[in-house]
mmCIF file of C-alpha atoms and ligand atoms in Angstrom:
data_model
loop_
_atom_site.group_PDB
_atom_site.id
_atom_site.type_symbol
_atom_site.label_atom_id
_atom_site.label_comp_id
_atom_site.label_asym_id
_atom_site.label_seq_id
_atom_site.Cartn_x
_atom_site.Cartn_y
_atom_site.Cartn_z
ATOM 1 C CA MET R 1 -32.029 -7.297 -36.124
ATOM 2 C CA ILE R 2 -33.010 -3.670 -34.904
ATOM 3 C CA ARG R 3 -31.048 -0.882 -35.594
ATOM 4 C CA SER R 4 -30.790 2.328 -33.260
ATOM 5 C CA GLU R 5 -32.727 4.291 -36.006
ATOM 6 C CA ASP R 6 -35.690 1.930 -35.723
ATOM 7 C CA LEU R 7 -36.152 1.990 -31.916
ATOM 8 C CA PRO R 8 -39.239 3.860 -30.582
ATOM 9 C CA THR R 9 -38.270 7.413 -29.761
ATOM 10 C CA GLU R 10 -38.585 7.108 -26.122
ATOM 11 C CA SER R 11 -36.001 4.252 -26.150
ATOM 12 C CA ARG R 12 -33.582 5.723 -28.711
ATOM 13 C CA LEU R 13 -30.267 6.633 -26.825
ATOM 14 C CA LEU R 14 -29.573 10.014 -26.694
ATOM 15 C CA SER R 15 -26.487 11.424 -24.635
ATOM 16 C CA ASP R 16 -27.234 9.500 -21.817
ATOM 17 C CA PRO R 17 -29.166 5.995 -21.968
ATOM 18 C CA LYS R 18 -30.139 6.445 -18.470
ATOM 19 C CA GLU R 19 -32.151 9.558 -19.339
ATOM 20 C CA SER R 20 -33.505 8.627 -22.701
ATOM 21 C CA MET R 21 -35.242 5.249 -21.422
ATOM 22 C CA ASP R 22 -38.419 6.081 -19.649
ATOM 23 C CA SER R 23 -38.972 4.752 -16.400
ATOM 24 C CA ARG R 24 -39.984 1.339 -17.586
ATOM 25 C CA ASN R 25 -36.327 0.546 -18.950
ATOM 26 C CA LEU R 26 -34.804 1.836 -15.663
ATOM 27 C CA LEU R 27 -34.491 -0.363 -12.918
ATOM 28 C CA ASN R 28 -32.977 -0.641 -9.530
ATOM 29 C CA VAL R 29 -31.824 -3.450 -7.637
ATOM 30 C CA LEU R 30 -29.867 -3.254 -4.157
ATOM 31 C CA ASP R 31 -29.112 0.009 -4.830
ATOM 32 C CA VAL R 32 -27.470 -0.804 -8.260
ATOM 33 C CA ASP R 33 -29.383 1.160 -11.503
ATOM 34 C CA PHE R 34 -29.264 -1.061 -14.899
ATOM 35 C CA LEU R 35 -31.376 -0.836 -18.163
ATOM 36 C CA SER R 36 -34.185 -3.419 -18.458
ATOM 37 C CA ILE R 37 -34.246 -3.563 -22.149
ATOM 38 C CA SER R 38 -34.292 -6.190 -25.254
ATOM 39 C CA MET R 39 -31.050 -7.459 -26.404
ATOM 40 C CA ASP R 40 -31.575 -5.768 -29.975
ATOM 41 C CA GLU R 41 -31.816 -2.496 -27.890
ATOM 42 C CA ALA R 42 -29.057 -3.002 -26.071
ATOM 43 C CA LEU R 43 -26.698 -4.128 -29.210
ATOM 44 C CA ALA R 44 -28.478 -0.896 -31.143
ATOM 45 C CA ILE R 45 -27.437 1.291 -28.177
ATOM 46 C CA MET R 46 -23.799 -0.193 -28.658
ATOM 47 C CA ASP R 47 -23.880 0.460 -32.106
ATOM 48 C CA ARG R 48 -24.748 3.975 -32.090
ATOM 49 C CA VAL R 49 -21.929 4.695 -29.567
ATOM 50 C CA VAL R 50 -19.509 3.483 -32.369
ATOM 51 C CA LEU R 51 -20.905 5.177 -34.982
ATOM 52 C CA GLU R 52 -21.072 8.328 -33.045
ATOM 53 C CA GLN R 53 -17.608 8.096 -32.167
ATOM 54 C CA ARG R 54 -18.550 8.211 -28.636
ATOM 55 C CA LYS R 55 -16.984 6.176 -25.337
ATOM 56 C CA GLU R 56 -18.966 4.558 -23.255
ATOM 57 C CA SER R 57 -18.045 1.335 -20.724
ATOM 58 C CA VAL R 58 -20.796 -1.651 -20.815
ATOM 59 C CA PHE R 59 -21.088 -3.795 -17.310
ATOM 60 C CA PHE R 60 -22.956 -6.616 -16.941
ATOM 61 C CA ILE R 61 -24.270 -7.234 -13.431
ATOM 62 C CA ASN R 62 -25.447 -10.763 -12.074
ATOM 63 C CA ALA R 63 -26.140 -11.880 -8.336
ATOM 64 C CA ASP R 64 -22.818 -12.328 -7.313
ATOM 65 C CA CYS R 65 -22.268 -8.696 -8.696
ATOM 66 C CA LEU R 66 -24.531 -7.472 -6.339
ATOM 67 C CA ASN R 67 -23.489 -9.327 -3.651
ATOM 68 C CA ILE R 68 -19.851 -7.610 -3.908
ATOM 69 C CA SER R 69 -21.603 -4.331 -3.993
ATOM 70 C CA VAL R 70 -23.154 -4.465 -1.036
ATOM 71 C CA LYS R 71 -19.437 -4.755 0.876
ATOM 72 C CA ASP R 72 -17.670 -3.072 -1.997
ATOM 73 C CA PRO R 73 -18.736 0.689 -1.822
ATOM 74 C CA ASP R 74 -16.107 1.550 -4.562
ATOM 75 C CA TYR R 75 -17.843 -1.299 -7.015
ATOM 76 C CA LEU R 76 -21.151 0.153 -6.183
ATOM 77 C CA ARG R 77 -20.036 3.567 -6.621
ATOM 78 C CA ILE R 78 -18.457 2.796 -10.394
ATOM 79 C CA LEU R 79 -21.460 0.949 -11.448
ATOM 80 C CA ASN R 80 -23.869 3.622 -10.559
ATOM 81 C CA SER R 81 -21.587 6.280 -12.417
ATOM 82 C CA GLN R 82 -21.860 4.391 -15.931
ATOM 83 C CA ARG R 83 -24.538 4.681 -18.275
ATOM 84 C CA ILE R 84 -24.742 1.082 -19.519
ATOM 85 C CA VAL R 85 -25.014 -1.531 -16.761
ATOM 86 C CA LEU R 86 -27.072 -4.693 -18.399
ATOM 87 C CA PRO R 87 -28.657 -7.445 -15.932
ATOM 88 C CA ASP R 88 -27.079 -11.036 -16.657
ATOM 89 C CA GLY R 89 -28.494 -14.381 -15.063
ATOM 90 C CA ALA R 90 -31.757 -15.849 -13.516
ATOM 91 C CA GLY R 91 -30.547 -14.285 -10.091
ATOM 92 C CA ILE R 92 -31.599 -10.352 -11.113
ATOM 93 C CA SER R 93 -34.512 -11.855 -12.909
ATOM 94 C CA ILE R 94 -35.763 -13.351 -9.293
ATOM 95 C CA ALA R 95 -34.970 -10.136 -7.623
ATOM 96 C CA CYS R 96 -37.086 -8.024 -10.400
ATOM 97 C CA ARG R 97 -40.021 -10.381 -9.590
ATOM 98 C CA MET R 98 -39.500 -10.016 -6.047
ATOM 99 C CA ILE R 99 -40.046 -6.033 -6.326
ATOM 100 C CA GLY R 100 -42.829 -6.402 -8.535
ATOM 101 C CA GLU R 101 -41.029 -5.811 -12.010
ATOM 102 C CA ARG R 102 -40.541 -7.741 -14.845
ATOM 103 C CA LEU R 103 -37.029 -7.929 -16.640
ATOM 104 C CA ALA R 104 -36.908 -7.530 -20.582
ATOM 105 C CA ALA R 105 -34.188 -9.727 -21.032
ATOM 106 C CA ASN R 106 -31.122 -11.673 -19.775
ATOM 107 C CA LEU R 107 -28.072 -9.648 -21.407
ATOM 108 C CA ASN R 108 -24.777 -11.420 -20.696
ATOM 109 C CA GLY R 109 -21.903 -10.735 -22.644
ATOM 110 C CA THR R 110 -21.499 -14.596 -24.067
ATOM 111 C CA ASP R 111 -25.178 -14.420 -25.463
ATOM 112 C CA LEU R 112 -24.388 -10.896 -26.576
ATOM 113 C CA LEU R 113 -21.056 -11.454 -28.338
ATOM 114 C CA PRO R 114 -22.165 -13.033 -31.555
ATOM 115 C CA PRO R 115 -24.568 -10.467 -32.701
ATOM 116 C CA LEU R 116 -21.981 -7.889 -31.493
ATOM 117 C CA CYS R 117 -19.707 -9.664 -33.838
ATOM 118 C CA GLU R 118 -22.065 -9.654 -36.783
ATOM 119 C CA ILE R 119 -22.403 -5.903 -36.316
ATOM 120 C CA SER R 120 -18.623 -5.196 -36.280
ATOM 121 C CA ALA R 121 -17.746 -7.394 -39.281
ATOM 122 C CA LYS R 122 -20.057 -5.685 -41.229
ATOM 123 C CA ASN R 123 -19.705 -2.166 -39.806
ATOM 124 C CA ASN R 124 -15.775 -2.691 -40.106
ATOM 125 C CA TYR R 125 -15.330 -2.049 -36.168
ATOM 126 C CA SER R 126 -12.465 -3.575 -34.683
ATOM 127 C CA MET R 127 -11.959 -5.506 -31.620
ATOM 128 C CA PHE R 128 -9.136 -5.709 -28.962
ATOM 129 C CA LEU R 129 -9.064 -8.778 -26.261
ATOM 130 C CA LEU R 130 -8.109 -7.996 -23.174
ATOM 131 C CA GLY R 131 -7.775 -10.753 -20.453
ATOM 132 C CA ALA R 132 -7.822 -14.334 -19.169
ATOM 133 C CA GLU R 133 -4.881 -16.429 -18.959
ATOM 134 C CA PRO R 134 -2.044 -16.453 -21.640
ATOM 135 C CA GLY R 135 -3.011 -18.045 -24.953
ATOM 136 C CA VAL R 136 -6.621 -17.600 -24.020
ATOM 137 C CA ALA R 137 -7.505 -14.557 -26.061
ATOM 138 C CA GLU R 138 -5.247 -15.736 -28.911
ATOM 139 C CA ARG R 139 -7.473 -18.471 -29.265
ATOM 140 C CA MET R 140 -10.589 -16.930 -29.066
ATOM 141 C CA GLN R 141 -9.346 -14.487 -31.459
ATOM 142 C CA ARG R 142 -8.718 -17.218 -34.362
ATOM 143 C CA ASN R 143 -12.180 -18.548 -33.338
ATOM 144 C CA LEU R 144 -13.766 -15.277 -34.127
ATOM 145 C CA GLU R 145 -12.451 -14.614 -36.943
ATOM 146 C CA ALA R 146 -13.182 -18.150 -38.674
ATOM 147 C CA ASP R 147 -16.940 -17.855 -37.128
ATOM 148 C CA TYR R 148 -17.265 -14.093 -37.928
ATOM 149 C CA PRO R 149 -15.555 -13.774 -41.516
ATOM 150 C CA GLY R 150 -14.458 -9.960 -41.680
ATOM 151 C CA MET R 151 -14.460 -9.712 -37.956
ATOM 152 C CA LYS R 152 -11.314 -7.538 -37.260
ATOM 153 C CA VAL R 153 -9.488 -8.439 -34.124
ATOM 154 C CA VAL R 154 -6.709 -5.970 -33.697
ATOM 155 C CA GLY R 155 -4.628 -7.639 -30.683
ATOM 156 C CA GLN R 156 -4.898 -9.382 -27.533
ATOM 157 C CA GLN R 157 -2.937 -9.311 -24.185
ATOM 158 C CA HIS R 158 -3.610 -11.543 -21.077
ATOM 159 C CA GLY R 159 -4.687 -10.313 -17.814
ATOM 160 C CA TYR R 160 -2.090 -11.645 -15.570
ATOM 161 C CA PHE R 161 0.081 -8.550 -15.872
ATOM 162 C CA ASP R 162 1.202 -6.129 -13.079
ATOM 163 C CA HIS R 163 -1.561 -3.472 -12.785
ATOM 164 C CA ASP R 164 0.673 -1.283 -11.338
ATOM 165 C CA GLU R 165 3.477 -1.309 -13.404
ATOM 166 C CA GLN R 166 2.114 -2.680 -16.732
ATOM 167 C CA THR R 167 -1.118 -0.582 -17.293
ATOM 168 C CA THR R 168 0.469 2.306 -19.225
ATOM 169 C CA GLU R 169 2.212 0.555 -21.277
ATOM 170 C CA ILE R 170 -0.965 -1.997 -22.310
ATOM 171 C CA ILE R 171 -2.950 1.177 -22.824
ATOM 172 C CA GLU R 172 -0.315 2.641 -25.078
ATOM 173 C CA LYS R 173 -0.494 -1.055 -26.805
ATOM 174 C CA ILE R 174 -4.274 -0.613 -26.851
ATOM 175 C CA ASN R 175 -4.642 2.754 -28.295
ATOM 176 C CA ALA R 176 -1.706 2.345 -30.825
ATOM 177 C CA LEU R 177 -4.357 0.021 -32.593
ATOM 178 C CA LYS R 178 -7.409 2.341 -31.891
ATOM 179 C CA PRO R 179 -9.947 -0.473 -31.549
ATOM 180 C CA ASN R 180 -13.744 0.678 -31.457
ATOM 181 C CA ILE R 181 -14.652 -2.004 -29.008
ATOM 182 C CA VAL R 182 -12.480 -3.581 -25.949
ATOM 183 C CA LEU R 183 -13.490 -6.599 -24.135
ATOM 184 C CA VAL R 184 -11.957 -6.643 -20.850
ATOM 185 C CA ALA R 185 -12.132 -9.982 -18.854
ATOM 186 C CA PHE R 186 -10.684 -10.198 -15.694
ATOM 187 C CA GLY R 187 -13.894 -10.980 -13.700
ATOM 188 C CA ALA R 188 -15.898 -8.582 -11.540
ATOM 189 C CA PRO R 189 -15.023 -6.053 -10.142
ATOM 190 C CA ARG R 190 -11.694 -5.869 -11.176
ATOM 191 C CA GLN R 191 -12.399 -5.475 -14.728
ATOM 192 C CA GLU R 192 -15.009 -2.721 -14.024
ATOM 193 C CA LYS R 193 -12.590 -0.724 -11.726
ATOM 194 C CA TRP R 194 -9.949 -0.886 -14.625
ATOM 195 C CA ILE R 195 -11.974 0.142 -17.004
ATOM 196 C CA TYR R 196 -13.390 3.179 -14.862
ATOM 197 C CA GLN R 197 -10.062 3.912 -13.862
ATOM 198 C CA HIS R 198 -8.496 4.121 -17.398
ATOM 199 C CA LEU R 199 -11.745 5.362 -19.256
ATOM 200 C CA ASP R 200 -10.287 8.715 -19.869
ATOM 201 C CA GLN R 201 -6.855 7.558 -21.117
ATOM 202 C CA LEU R 202 -8.234 4.722 -23.476
ATOM 203 C CA ASP R 203 -8.942 5.593 -27.088
ATOM 204 C CA ALA R 204 -11.675 3.369 -28.016
ATOM 205 C CA ASN R 205 -15.707 3.612 -28.270
ATOM 206 C CA LEU R 206 -16.955 0.643 -25.961
ATOM 207 C CA LEU R 207 -15.068 -1.005 -23.100
ATOM 208 C CA ILE R 208 -16.969 -3.933 -22.273
ATOM 209 C CA GLY R 209 -16.920 -5.844 -18.810
ATOM 210 C CA VAL R 210 -17.074 -9.370 -20.060
ATOM 211 C CA GLY R 211 -16.016 -11.753 -17.020
ATOM 212 C CA GLY R 212 -15.358 -15.558 -18.135
ATOM 213 C CA LEU R 213 -16.100 -15.162 -21.444
ATOM 214 C CA PHE R 214 -13.116 -15.838 -23.269
ATOM 215 C CA ASP R 215 -12.487 -19.167 -21.189
ATOM 216 C CA PHE R 216 -15.884 -20.134 -23.374
ATOM 217 C CA TYR R 217 -14.902 -18.568 -26.659
ATOM 218 C CA SER R 218 -11.552 -20.151 -26.920
ATOM 219 C CA GLY R 219 -13.242 -23.411 -26.454
ATOM 220 C CA ASP R 220 -11.417 -23.858 -23.105
ATOM 221 C CA LYS R 221 -14.485 -24.268 -21.485
ATOM 222 C CA LYS R 222 -17.814 -25.647 -22.051
ATOM 223 C CA ARG R 223 -20.690 -23.578 -21.691
ATOM 224 C CA ALA R 224 -23.701 -25.063 -20.557
ATOM 225 C CA PRO R 225 -26.319 -26.935 -22.845
ATOM 226 C CA ILE R 226 -29.055 -24.514 -23.860
ATOM 227 C CA TRP R 227 -32.016 -25.709 -22.288
ATOM 228 C CA MET R 228 -30.111 -25.214 -18.836
ATOM 229 C CA ARG R 229 -29.289 -21.367 -19.960
ATOM 230 C CA LYS R 230 -32.994 -21.029 -21.071
ATOM 231 C CA THR R 231 -34.163 -22.419 -17.475
ATOM 232 C CA GLY R 232 -31.719 -19.964 -15.605
ATOM 233 C CA ILE R 233 -29.305 -22.516 -14.159
ATOM 234 C CA GLU R 234 -26.234 -22.157 -16.061
ATOM 235 C CA TRP R 235 -24.936 -21.191 -13.006
ATOM 236 C CA LEU R 236 -25.492 -24.827 -11.758
ATOM 237 C CA TYR R 237 -23.201 -26.080 -14.524
ATOM 238 C CA ARG R 238 -20.420 -23.881 -13.927
ATOM 239 C CA LEU R 239 -20.356 -24.996 -10.342
ATOM 240 C CA TYR R 240 -20.171 -28.744 -11.806
ATOM 241 C CA LEU R 241 -17.342 -27.931 -13.684
ATOM 242 C CA GLU R 242 -15.328 -25.786 -11.063
ATOM 243 C CA PRO R 243 -16.966 -26.705 -7.505
ATOM 244 C CA GLY R 244 -13.735 -25.797 -5.697
ATOM 245 C CA ARG R 245 -13.803 -22.211 -6.956
ATOM 246 C CA LEU R 246 -17.327 -21.280 -7.289
ATOM 247 C CA TRP R 247 -19.294 -23.125 -4.351
ATOM 248 C CA ARG R 248 -19.099 -20.183 -2.095
ATOM 249 C CA ARG R 249 -20.463 -17.898 -5.022
ATOM 250 C CA TYR R 250 -23.328 -20.219 -6.129
ATOM 251 C CA ILE R 251 -24.017 -22.287 -2.854
ATOM 252 C CA ILE R 252 -23.747 -19.533 -0.554
ATOM 253 C CA GLY R 253 -24.071 -16.253 -2.645
ATOM 254 C CA ASN R 254 -27.443 -17.239 -4.075
ATOM 255 C CA PRO R 255 -29.558 -17.469 -0.937
ATOM 256 C CA LEU R 256 -27.549 -14.435 0.413
ATOM 257 C CA PHE R 257 -28.645 -12.258 -2.645
ATOM 258 C CA VAL R 258 -32.199 -13.724 -2.237
ATOM 259 C CA TYR R 259 -32.290 -12.840 1.514
ATOM 260 C CA ARG R 260 -30.474 -9.117 0.865
ATOM 261 C CA VAL R 261 -32.920 -8.465 -1.629
ATOM 262 C CA PHE R 262 -35.676 -9.064 0.473
ATOM 263 C CA ARG R 263 -34.243 -7.551 3.700
ATOM 264 C CA TRP R 264 -33.542 -4.414 1.141
ATOM 265 C CA LYS R 265 -36.985 -4.384 -0.317
ATOM 266 C CA SER R 266 -38.729 -4.287 3.224
ATOM 267 C CA LYS R 267 -36.483 -1.444 4.245
ATOM 268 C CA ARG R 268 -37.650 0.259 1.202
ATOM 269 C CA GLN R 269 -41.228 -0.036 2.062
ATOM 270 C CA ILE R 270 -41.117 0.960 5.347
ATOM 271 C CA ARG R 271 -39.328 4.340 4.522
HETATM 272 N N1 UDP L 301 -8.661 -13.019 -14.842
HETATM 273 C C1 UDP L 301 -7.518 -12.124 -15.696
HETATM 274 N N2 UDP L 301 -6.610 -11.585 -14.602
HETATM 275 C C2 UDP L 301 -6.998 -11.774 -13.189
HETATM 276 C C3 UDP L 301 -8.000 -12.712 -12.620
HETATM 277 C C4 UDP L 301 -8.724 -13.339 -13.436
HETATM 278 O O1 UDP L 301 -7.669 -11.917 -16.465
HETATM 279 O O2 UDP L 301 -5.966 -10.937 -12.667
HETATM 280 C C5 UDP L 301 -9.520 -13.697 -15.652
HETATM 281 C C6 UDP L 301 -9.504 -15.125 -15.592
HETATM 282 O O3 UDP L 301 -8.573 -15.825 -16.078
HETATM 283 C C7 UDP L 301 -10.961 -15.501 -16.363
HETATM 284 C C8 UDP L 301 -11.780 -14.250 -15.875
HETATM 285 O O4 UDP L 301 -11.005 -13.165 -15.722
HETATM 286 O O5 UDP L 301 -10.798 -15.429 -17.753
HETATM 287 C C9 UDP L 301 -13.093 -14.240 -14.825
HETATM 288 O O6 UDP L 301 -13.552 -15.437 -14.860
HETATM 289 P P1 UDP L 301 -14.429 -15.665 -13.722
HETATM 290 O O7 UDP L 301 -15.349 -16.843 -14.465
HETATM 291 O O8 UDP L 301 -14.331 -15.623 -12.501
HETATM 292 O O9 UDP L 301 -15.799 -14.377 -14.387
HETATM 293 P P2 UDP L 301 -17.214 -14.264 -14.526
HETATM 294 O O10 UDP L 301 -17.876 -14.286 -15.733
HETATM 295 O O11 UDP L 301 -17.886 -15.437 -13.411
HETATM 296 O O12 UDP L 301 -17.450 -12.824 -13.997
#
């Protein structure tokens, strides 16, 4: 495990990872900036935010997120206003190749959570789980505490509350527990908008948008076999599990994303 102090100087996190990365580490697809860094570098950045008691959001973007950002200017603005935006999934990797770049790593929340829990258990960082259906976060908490001895999950809250009426109460609940890390699992772009809107009020160091992660770590949904994840077709497994909900996202969304990147790239070349 690389720690932040072991990183080469140019990729150390100063106050702004976007500024402290050299230009090779900062990529842009469909007008969204993100960091092209290794898993160890991402973890070192997060570790450092907690160590220095600062506050950052961490967002992951995949092809579906970028498809949404094309139609949702608020989401696009929020993504570009934050410092730690990480690429998730084969779609982004393909898009990078289309523009002649190579992605350092695929950094989805599901793969990032185990080492983040190891760091948290070792350094006594606490975590709060916010999101998913009632009961899911509790099951995830039990699994995390069993898998990572010493891991402090200080509380959890399901994600089907009234956002207008109950957000203040939920923020008070989180702040009373003072977690270092809050995982927010409402799906994109709802979770990013919620984090962005309430960042100032939340008393935590890392606010991480994690999509469907709780459903996997609670054991409620099976994750794709490793060979599918390694070959970039995890989405196919998710589609197989939930065709009704996800066909539009993948069957229409994936080719649409490639088309959009192609068109965006051609326009950029003309300019
Ligand atoms: N969710 C939630 N509140 C909502 C809507 C969704 O907590 O109002 C949860 C949902 O239960 C699921 C997650 O958000 O656990 C979204 O999962 P999805 O698979 O759509 O996310 P992805 O990983 O694909 O972004």
